[in-house]
């Protein structure tokens, strides 16, 4: 005698994970989807919350940081790479493999010397505001910013 068991499964929600560079070194989990189609550009003005940590050790935490990607003293390459893939009002958690910040973002290790090179680095970002700024002639001489 053969018995069969049937299960009924209902999908309520799912988590979107995105491998930013396609190499597995930066994996972004989208907690809240962004608005519109605009992504962060090099000259755009942004306001964001940032938290960089490994397990219980928090290296930096900023609330309402107003900056742009061209301001490299505020934004390490790791954070810039994640931000370039984000939309306005998007909230993400990102896992950064040690190979990424060892080989591609040496400034991050200099900025936060306590980072353990054997552990995955976690970055939480919340892109609150995005004000696009367009380089009109693509030569860095003239920029356009819509005021509203």
PDB file of N, CA, C and O in Angstrom, residues 10-62:
ATOM      1  N   UNK A  10       1.927  28.403   0.482  1.00  0.00           N
ATOM      2  CA  UNK A  10       1.536  29.711  -0.010  1.00  0.00           C
ATOM      3  C   UNK A  10       2.694  30.678   0.246  1.00  0.00           C
ATOM      4  O   UNK A  10       3.151  30.848   1.362  1.00  0.00           O
ATOM      5  N   UNK A  11       3.175  31.324  -0.817  1.00  0.00           N
ATOM      6  CA  UNK A  11       4.278  32.268  -0.725  1.00  0.00           C
ATOM      7  C   UNK A  11       3.726  33.644  -0.347  1.00  0.00           C
ATOM      8  O   UNK A  11       2.894  34.202  -1.039  1.00  0.00           O
ATOM      9  N   UNK A  12       4.188  34.167   0.761  1.00  0.00           N
ATOM     10  CA  UNK A  12       3.729  35.472   1.227  1.00  0.00           C
ATOM     11  C   UNK A  12       4.656  36.597   0.783  1.00  0.00           C
ATOM     12  O   UNK A  12       4.217  37.675   0.417  1.00  0.00           O
ATOM     13  N   UNK A  13       5.945  36.360   0.843  1.00  0.00           N
ATOM     14  CA  UNK A  13       6.912  37.393   0.522  1.00  0.00           C
ATOM     15  C   UNK A  13       8.258  36.733   0.259  1.00  0.00           C
ATOM     16  O   UNK A  13       8.472  35.576   0.603  1.00  0.00           O
ATOM     17  N   UNK A  14       9.176  37.471  -0.351  1.00  0.00           N
ATOM     18  CA  UNK A  14      10.522  36.961  -0.568  1.00  0.00           C
ATOM     19  C   UNK A  14      11.509  38.102  -0.420  1.00  0.00           C
ATOM     20  O   UNK A  14      11.167  39.263  -0.483  1.00  0.00           O
ATOM     21  N   UNK A  15      12.753  37.742  -0.221  1.00  0.00           N
ATOM     22  CA  UNK A  15      13.817  38.715  -0.043  1.00  0.00           C
ATOM     23  C   UNK A  15      14.629  38.750  -1.336  1.00  0.00           C
ATOM     24  O   UNK A  15      15.019  37.719  -1.860  1.00  0.00           O
ATOM     25  N   UNK A  16      14.867  39.945  -1.828  1.00  0.00           N
ATOM     26  CA  UNK A  16      15.644  40.106  -3.058  1.00  0.00           C
ATOM     27  C   UNK A  16      17.113  40.275  -2.695  1.00  0.00           C
ATOM     28  O   UNK A  16      17.469  41.153  -1.918  1.00  0.00           O
ATOM     29  N   UNK A  17      17.959  39.402  -3.255  1.00  0.00           N
ATOM     30  CA  UNK A  17      19.407  39.505  -3.075  1.00  0.00           C
ATOM     31  C   UNK A  17      20.025  39.803  -4.417  1.00  0.00           C
ATOM     32  O   UNK A  17      19.624  39.243  -5.423  1.00  0.00           O
ATOM     33  N   UNK A  18      20.998  40.693  -4.418  1.00  0.00           N
ATOM     34  CA  UNK A  18      21.618  41.128  -5.667  1.00  0.00           C
ATOM     35  C   UNK A  18      23.133  41.108  -5.501  1.00  0.00           C
ATOM     36  O   UNK A  18      23.669  41.739  -4.587  1.00  0.00           O
ATOM     37  N   UNK A  19      23.813  40.371  -6.370  1.00  0.00           N
ATOM     38  CA  UNK A  19      25.269  40.353  -6.398  1.00  0.00           C
ATOM     39  C   UNK A  19      25.709  41.548  -7.239  1.00  0.00           C
ATOM     40  O   UNK A  19      25.575  41.541  -8.461  1.00  0.00           O
ATOM     41  N   UNK A  20      26.214  42.588  -6.606  1.00  0.00           N
ATOM     42  CA  UNK A  20      26.443  43.874  -7.258  1.00  0.00           C
ATOM     43  C   UNK A  20      27.442  43.782  -8.414  1.00  0.00           C
ATOM     44  O   UNK A  20      27.183  44.264  -9.504  1.00  0.00           O
ATOM     45  N   UNK A  21      28.586  43.151  -8.199  1.00  0.00           N
ATOM     46  CA  UNK A  21      29.608  43.072  -9.240  1.00  0.00           C
ATOM     47  C   UNK A  21      29.592  41.745  -9.998  1.00  0.00           C
ATOM     48  O   UNK A  21      30.377  41.563 -10.920  1.00  0.00           O
ATOM     49  N   UNK A  22      28.764  40.808  -9.582  1.00  0.00           N
ATOM     50  CA  UNK A  22      28.705  39.520 -10.238  1.00  0.00           C
ATOM     51  C   UNK A  22      29.830  38.575  -9.845  1.00  0.00           C
ATOM     52  O   UNK A  22      30.018  37.537 -10.471  1.00  0.00           O
ATOM     53  N   UNK A  23      30.581  38.920  -8.798  1.00  0.00           N
ATOM     54  CA  UNK A  23      31.699  38.072  -8.376  1.00  0.00           C
ATOM     55  C   UNK A  23      31.520  37.497  -6.972  1.00  0.00           C
ATOM     56  O   UNK A  23      32.381  36.793  -6.474  1.00  0.00           O
ATOM     57  N   UNK A  24      30.400  37.812  -6.322  1.00  0.00           N
ATOM     58  CA  UNK A  24      30.117  37.282  -4.986  1.00  0.00           C
ATOM     59  C   UNK A  24      30.788  38.038  -3.854  1.00  0.00           C
ATOM     60  O   UNK A  24      30.637  37.659  -2.693  1.00  0.00           O
ATOM     61  N   UNK A  25      31.501  39.114  -4.150  1.00  0.00           N
ATOM     62  CA  UNK A  25      32.190  39.858  -3.098  1.00  0.00           C
ATOM     63  C   UNK A  25      31.308  40.903  -2.426  1.00  0.00           C
ATOM     64  O   UNK A  25      31.530  41.242  -1.267  1.00  0.00           O
ATOM     65  N   UNK A  26      30.314  41.428  -3.146  1.00  0.00           N
ATOM     66  CA  UNK A  26      29.351  42.382  -2.593  1.00  0.00           C
ATOM     67  C   UNK A  26      27.949  41.841  -2.860  1.00  0.00           C
ATOM     68  O   UNK A  26      27.487  41.859  -3.992  1.00  0.00           O
ATOM     69  N   UNK A  27      27.279  41.386  -1.821  1.00  0.00           N
ATOM     70  CA  UNK A  27      25.932  40.847  -1.985  1.00  0.00           C
ATOM     71  C   UNK A  27      24.970  41.720  -1.189  1.00  0.00           C
ATOM     72  O   UNK A  27      25.090  41.851   0.027  1.00  0.00           O
ATOM     73  N   UNK A  28      24.029  42.319  -1.916  1.00  0.00           N
ATOM     74  CA  UNK A  28      23.082  43.274  -1.336  1.00  0.00           C
ATOM     75  C   UNK A  28      21.733  42.602  -1.116  1.00  0.00           C
ATOM     76  O   UNK A  28      21.202  41.970  -2.021  1.00  0.00           O
ATOM     77  N   UNK A  29      21.188  42.745   0.075  1.00  0.00           N
ATOM     78  CA  UNK A  29      19.839  42.286   0.390  1.00  0.00           C
ATOM     79  C   UNK A  29      18.950  43.509   0.509  1.00  0.00           C
ATOM     80  O   UNK A  29      19.202  44.384   1.344  1.00  0.00           O
ATOM     81  N   UNK A  30      17.927  43.571  -0.328  1.00  0.00           N
ATOM     82  CA  UNK A  30      17.033  44.727  -0.331  1.00  0.00           C
ATOM     83  C   UNK A  30      15.947  44.529   0.722  1.00  0.00           C
ATOM     84  O   UNK A  30      15.148  43.613   0.633  1.00  0.00           O
ATOM     85  N   UNK A  31      15.941  45.403   1.725  1.00  0.00           N
ATOM     86  CA  UNK A  31      14.950  45.337   2.798  1.00  0.00           C
ATOM     87  C   UNK A  31      13.715  46.161   2.456  1.00  0.00           C
ATOM     88  O   UNK A  31      12.611  45.826   2.860  1.00  0.00           O
ATOM     89  N   UNK A  32      13.927  47.257   1.741  1.00  0.00           N
ATOM     90  CA  UNK A  32      12.831  48.135   1.317  1.00  0.00           C
ATOM     91  C   UNK A  32      13.166  48.616  -0.086  1.00  0.00           C
ATOM     92  O   UNK A  32      14.222  49.191  -0.318  1.00  0.00           O
ATOM     93  N   UNK A  33      12.257  48.377  -1.024  1.00  0.00           N
ATOM     94  CA  UNK A  33      12.501  48.757  -2.413  1.00  0.00           C
ATOM     95  C   UNK A  33      12.493  50.268  -2.561  1.00  0.00           C
ATOM     96  O   UNK A  33      11.770  50.970  -1.882  1.00  0.00           O
ATOM     97  N   UNK A  34      13.305  50.737  -3.509  1.00  0.00           N
ATOM     98  CA  UNK A  34      13.419  52.161  -3.765  1.00  0.00           C
ATOM     99  C   UNK A  34      12.332  52.682  -4.684  1.00  0.00           C
ATOM    100  O   UNK A  34      11.573  51.922  -5.280  1.00  0.00           O
ATOM    101  N   UNK A  35      12.297  54.002  -4.812  1.00  0.00           N
ATOM    102  CA  UNK A  35      11.303  54.676  -5.642  1.00  0.00           C
ATOM    103  C   UNK A  35      11.933  55.109  -6.957  1.00  0.00           C
ATOM    104  O   UNK A  35      13.076  55.544  -6.991  1.00  0.00           O
ATOM    105  N   UNK A  36      11.161  55.052  -8.028  1.00  0.00           N
ATOM    106  CA  UNK A  36      11.594  55.579  -9.316  1.00  0.00           C
ATOM    107  C   UNK A  36      12.637  54.730 -10.001  1.00  0.00           C
ATOM    108  O   UNK A  36      12.869  53.580  -9.645  1.00  0.00           O
ATOM    109  N   UNK A  37      13.278  55.342 -11.009  1.00  0.00           N
ATOM    110  CA  UNK A  37      14.277  54.644 -11.807  1.00  0.00           C
ATOM    111  C   UNK A  37      15.678  55.214 -11.615  1.00  0.00           C
ATOM    112  O   UNK A  37      16.653  54.605 -12.033  1.00  0.00           O
ATOM    113  N   UNK A  38      15.806  56.394 -10.991  1.00  0.00           N
ATOM    114  CA  UNK A  38      17.110  57.033 -10.839  1.00  0.00           C
ATOM    115  C   UNK A  38      17.980  56.299  -9.833  1.00  0.00           C
ATOM    116  O   UNK A  38      17.526  55.937  -8.746  1.00  0.00           O
ATOM    117  N   UNK A  39      19.217  56.090 -10.217  1.00  0.00           N
ATOM    118  CA  UNK A  39      20.218  55.535  -9.314  1.00  0.00           C
ATOM    119  C   UNK A  39      21.220  56.641  -8.992  1.00  0.00           C
ATOM    120  O   UNK A  39      21.300  57.647  -9.678  1.00  0.00           O
ATOM    121  N   UNK A  40      21.991  56.427  -7.944  1.00  0.00           N
ATOM    122  CA  UNK A  40      22.941  57.439  -7.484  1.00  0.00           C
ATOM    123  C   UNK A  40      24.046  57.623  -8.516  1.00  0.00           C
ATOM    124  O   UNK A  40      24.677  56.664  -8.947  1.00  0.00           O
ATOM    125  N   UNK A  41      24.274  58.884  -8.908  1.00  0.00           N
ATOM    126  CA  UNK A  41      25.344  59.238  -9.832  1.00  0.00           C
ATOM    127  C   UNK A  41      26.495  59.895  -9.101  1.00  0.00           C
ATOM    128  O   UNK A  41      26.406  60.209  -7.912  1.00  0.00           O
ATOM    129  N   UNK A  42      27.561  60.144  -9.825  1.00  0.00           N
ATOM    130  CA  UNK A  42      28.803  60.653  -9.231  1.00  0.00           C
ATOM    131  C   UNK A  42      28.629  62.015  -8.563  1.00  0.00           C
ATOM    132  O   UNK A  42      29.173  62.250  -7.494  1.00  0.00           O
ATOM    133  N   UNK A  43      27.878  62.925  -9.145  1.00  0.00           N
ATOM    134  CA  UNK A  43      27.732  64.286  -8.600  1.00  0.00           C
ATOM    135  C   UNK A  43      26.447  64.475  -7.787  1.00  0.00           C
ATOM    136  O   UNK A  43      26.253  65.544  -7.209  1.00  0.00           O
ATOM    137  N   UNK A  44      25.560  63.503  -7.740  1.00  0.00           N
ATOM    138  CA  UNK A  44      24.270  63.650  -7.068  1.00  0.00           C
ATOM    139  C   UNK A  44      24.436  63.921  -5.578  1.00  0.00           C
ATOM    140  O   UNK A  44      25.325  63.379  -4.926  1.00  0.00           O
ATOM    141  N   UNK A  45      23.547  64.755  -5.050  1.00  0.00           N
ATOM    142  CA  UNK A  45      23.517  65.023  -3.614  1.00  0.00           C
ATOM    143  C   UNK A  45      22.635  63.979  -2.951  1.00  0.00           C
ATOM    144  O   UNK A  45      21.506  63.741  -3.385  1.00  0.00           O
ATOM    145  N   UNK A  46      23.156  63.345  -1.898  1.00  0.00           N
ATOM    146  CA  UNK A  46      22.423  62.271  -1.226  1.00  0.00           C
ATOM    147  C   UNK A  46      22.417  62.505   0.276  1.00  0.00           C
ATOM    148  O   UNK A  46      23.297  63.160   0.829  1.00  0.00           O
ATOM    149  N   UNK A  47      21.375  61.972   0.907  1.00  0.00           N
ATOM    150  CA  UNK A  47      21.280  61.932   2.361  1.00  0.00           C
ATOM    151  C   UNK A  47      21.037  60.483   2.731  1.00  0.00           C
ATOM    152  O   UNK A  47      20.118  59.853   2.196  1.00  0.00           O
ATOM    153  N   UNK A  48      21.849  59.937   3.635  1.00  0.00           N
ATOM    154  CA  UNK A  48      21.746  58.522   3.940  1.00  0.00           C
ATOM    155  C   UNK A  48      22.116  58.228   5.378  1.00  0.00           C
ATOM    156  O   UNK A  48      22.738  59.042   6.061  1.00  0.00           O
ATOM    157  N   UNK A  49      21.689  57.054   5.826  1.00  0.00           N
ATOM    158  CA  UNK A  49      22.123  56.484   7.097  1.00  0.00           C
ATOM    159  C   UNK A  49      23.094  55.365   6.759  1.00  0.00           C
ATOM    160  O   UNK A  49      22.828  54.561   5.857  1.00  0.00           O
ATOM    161  N   UNK A  50      24.215  55.302   7.486  1.00  0.00           N
ATOM    162  CA  UNK A  50      25.247  54.299   7.236  1.00  0.00           C
ATOM    163  C   UNK A  50      25.612  53.616   8.542  1.00  0.00           C
ATOM    164  O   UNK A  50      25.758  54.287   9.576  1.00  0.00           O
ATOM    165  N   UNK A  51      25.792  52.312   8.473  1.00  0.00           N
ATOM    166  CA  UNK A  51      26.321  51.566   9.608  1.00  0.00           C
ATOM    167  C   UNK A  51      27.255  50.496   9.056  1.00  0.00           C
ATOM    168  O   UNK A  51      26.853  49.694   8.221  1.00  0.00           O
ATOM    169  N   UNK A  52      28.512  50.521   9.502  1.00  0.00           N
ATOM    170  CA  UNK A  52      29.508  49.535   9.088  1.00  0.00           C
ATOM    171  C   UNK A  52      29.922  48.759  10.333  1.00  0.00           C
ATOM    172  O   UNK A  52      30.354  49.357  11.325  1.00  0.00           O
ATOM    173  N   UNK A  53      29.802  47.429  10.258  1.00  0.00           N
ATOM    174  CA  UNK A  53      30.091  46.621  11.438  1.00  0.00           C
ATOM    175  C   UNK A  53      30.496  45.195  11.074  1.00  0.00           C
ATOM    176  O   UNK A  53      30.264  44.731   9.955  1.00  0.00           O
ATOM    177  N   UNK A  54      31.122  44.523  12.043  1.00  0.00           N
ATOM    178  CA  UNK A  54      31.420  43.097  11.983  1.00  0.00           C
ATOM    179  C   UNK A  54      30.928  42.502  13.299  1.00  0.00           C
ATOM    180  O   UNK A  54      31.422  42.868  14.354  1.00  0.00           O
ATOM    181  N   UNK A  55      29.937  41.651  13.186  1.00  0.00           N
ATOM    182  CA  UNK A  55      29.274  41.064  14.367  1.00  0.00           C
ATOM    183  C   UNK A  55      28.869  42.146  15.348  1.00  0.00           C
ATOM    184  O   UNK A  55      28.047  42.972  15.054  1.00  0.00           O
ATOM    185  N   UNK A  56      29.454  42.202  16.551  1.00  0.00           N
ATOM    186  CA  UNK A  56      29.046  43.198  17.551  1.00  0.00           C
ATOM    187  C   UNK A  56      29.866  44.479  17.475  1.00  0.00           C
ATOM    188  O   UNK A  56      29.550  45.466  18.132  1.00  0.00           O
ATOM    189  N   UNK A  57      30.952  44.491  16.711  1.00  0.00           N
ATOM    190  CA  UNK A  57      31.832  45.651  16.633  1.00  0.00           C
ATOM    191  C   UNK A  57      31.345  46.623  15.558  1.00  0.00           C
ATOM    192  O   UNK A  57      31.364  46.305  14.378  1.00  0.00           O
ATOM    193  N   UNK A  58      30.926  47.802  15.983  1.00  0.00           N
ATOM    194  CA  UNK A  58      30.460  48.835  15.056  1.00  0.00           C
ATOM    195  C   UNK A  58      31.617  49.801  14.797  1.00  0.00           C
ATOM    196  O   UNK A  58      32.159  50.393  15.722  1.00  0.00           O
ATOM    197  N   UNK A  59      31.988  49.960  13.523  1.00  0.00           N
ATOM    198  CA  UNK A  59      33.095  50.837  13.153  1.00  0.00           C
ATOM    199  C   UNK A  59      32.629  52.261  12.886  1.00  0.00           C
ATOM    200  O   UNK A  59      33.346  53.205  13.183  1.00  0.00           O
ATOM    201  N   UNK A  60      31.480  52.411  12.288  1.00  0.00           N
ATOM    202  CA  UNK A  60      30.929  53.759  12.115  1.00  0.00           C
ATOM    203  C   UNK A  60      29.416  53.659  11.976  1.00  0.00           C
ATOM    204  O   UNK A  60      28.890  52.665  11.487  1.00  0.00           O
ATOM    205  N   UNK A  61      28.763  54.698  12.434  1.00  0.00           N
ATOM    206  CA  UNK A  61      27.312  54.798  12.308  1.00  0.00           C
ATOM    207  C   UNK A  61      26.965  56.275  12.164  1.00  0.00           C
ATOM    208  O   UNK A  61      27.252  57.066  13.054  1.00  0.00           O
ATOM    209  N   UNK A  62      26.406  56.624  11.006  1.00  0.00           N
ATOM    210  CA  UNK A  62      26.017  58.001  10.726  1.00  0.00           C
ATOM    211  C   UNK A  62      24.531  58.040  10.422  1.00  0.00           C
ATOM    212  O   UNK A  62      24.026  57.200   9.692  1.00  0.00           O
TER     213      UNK A  62
END
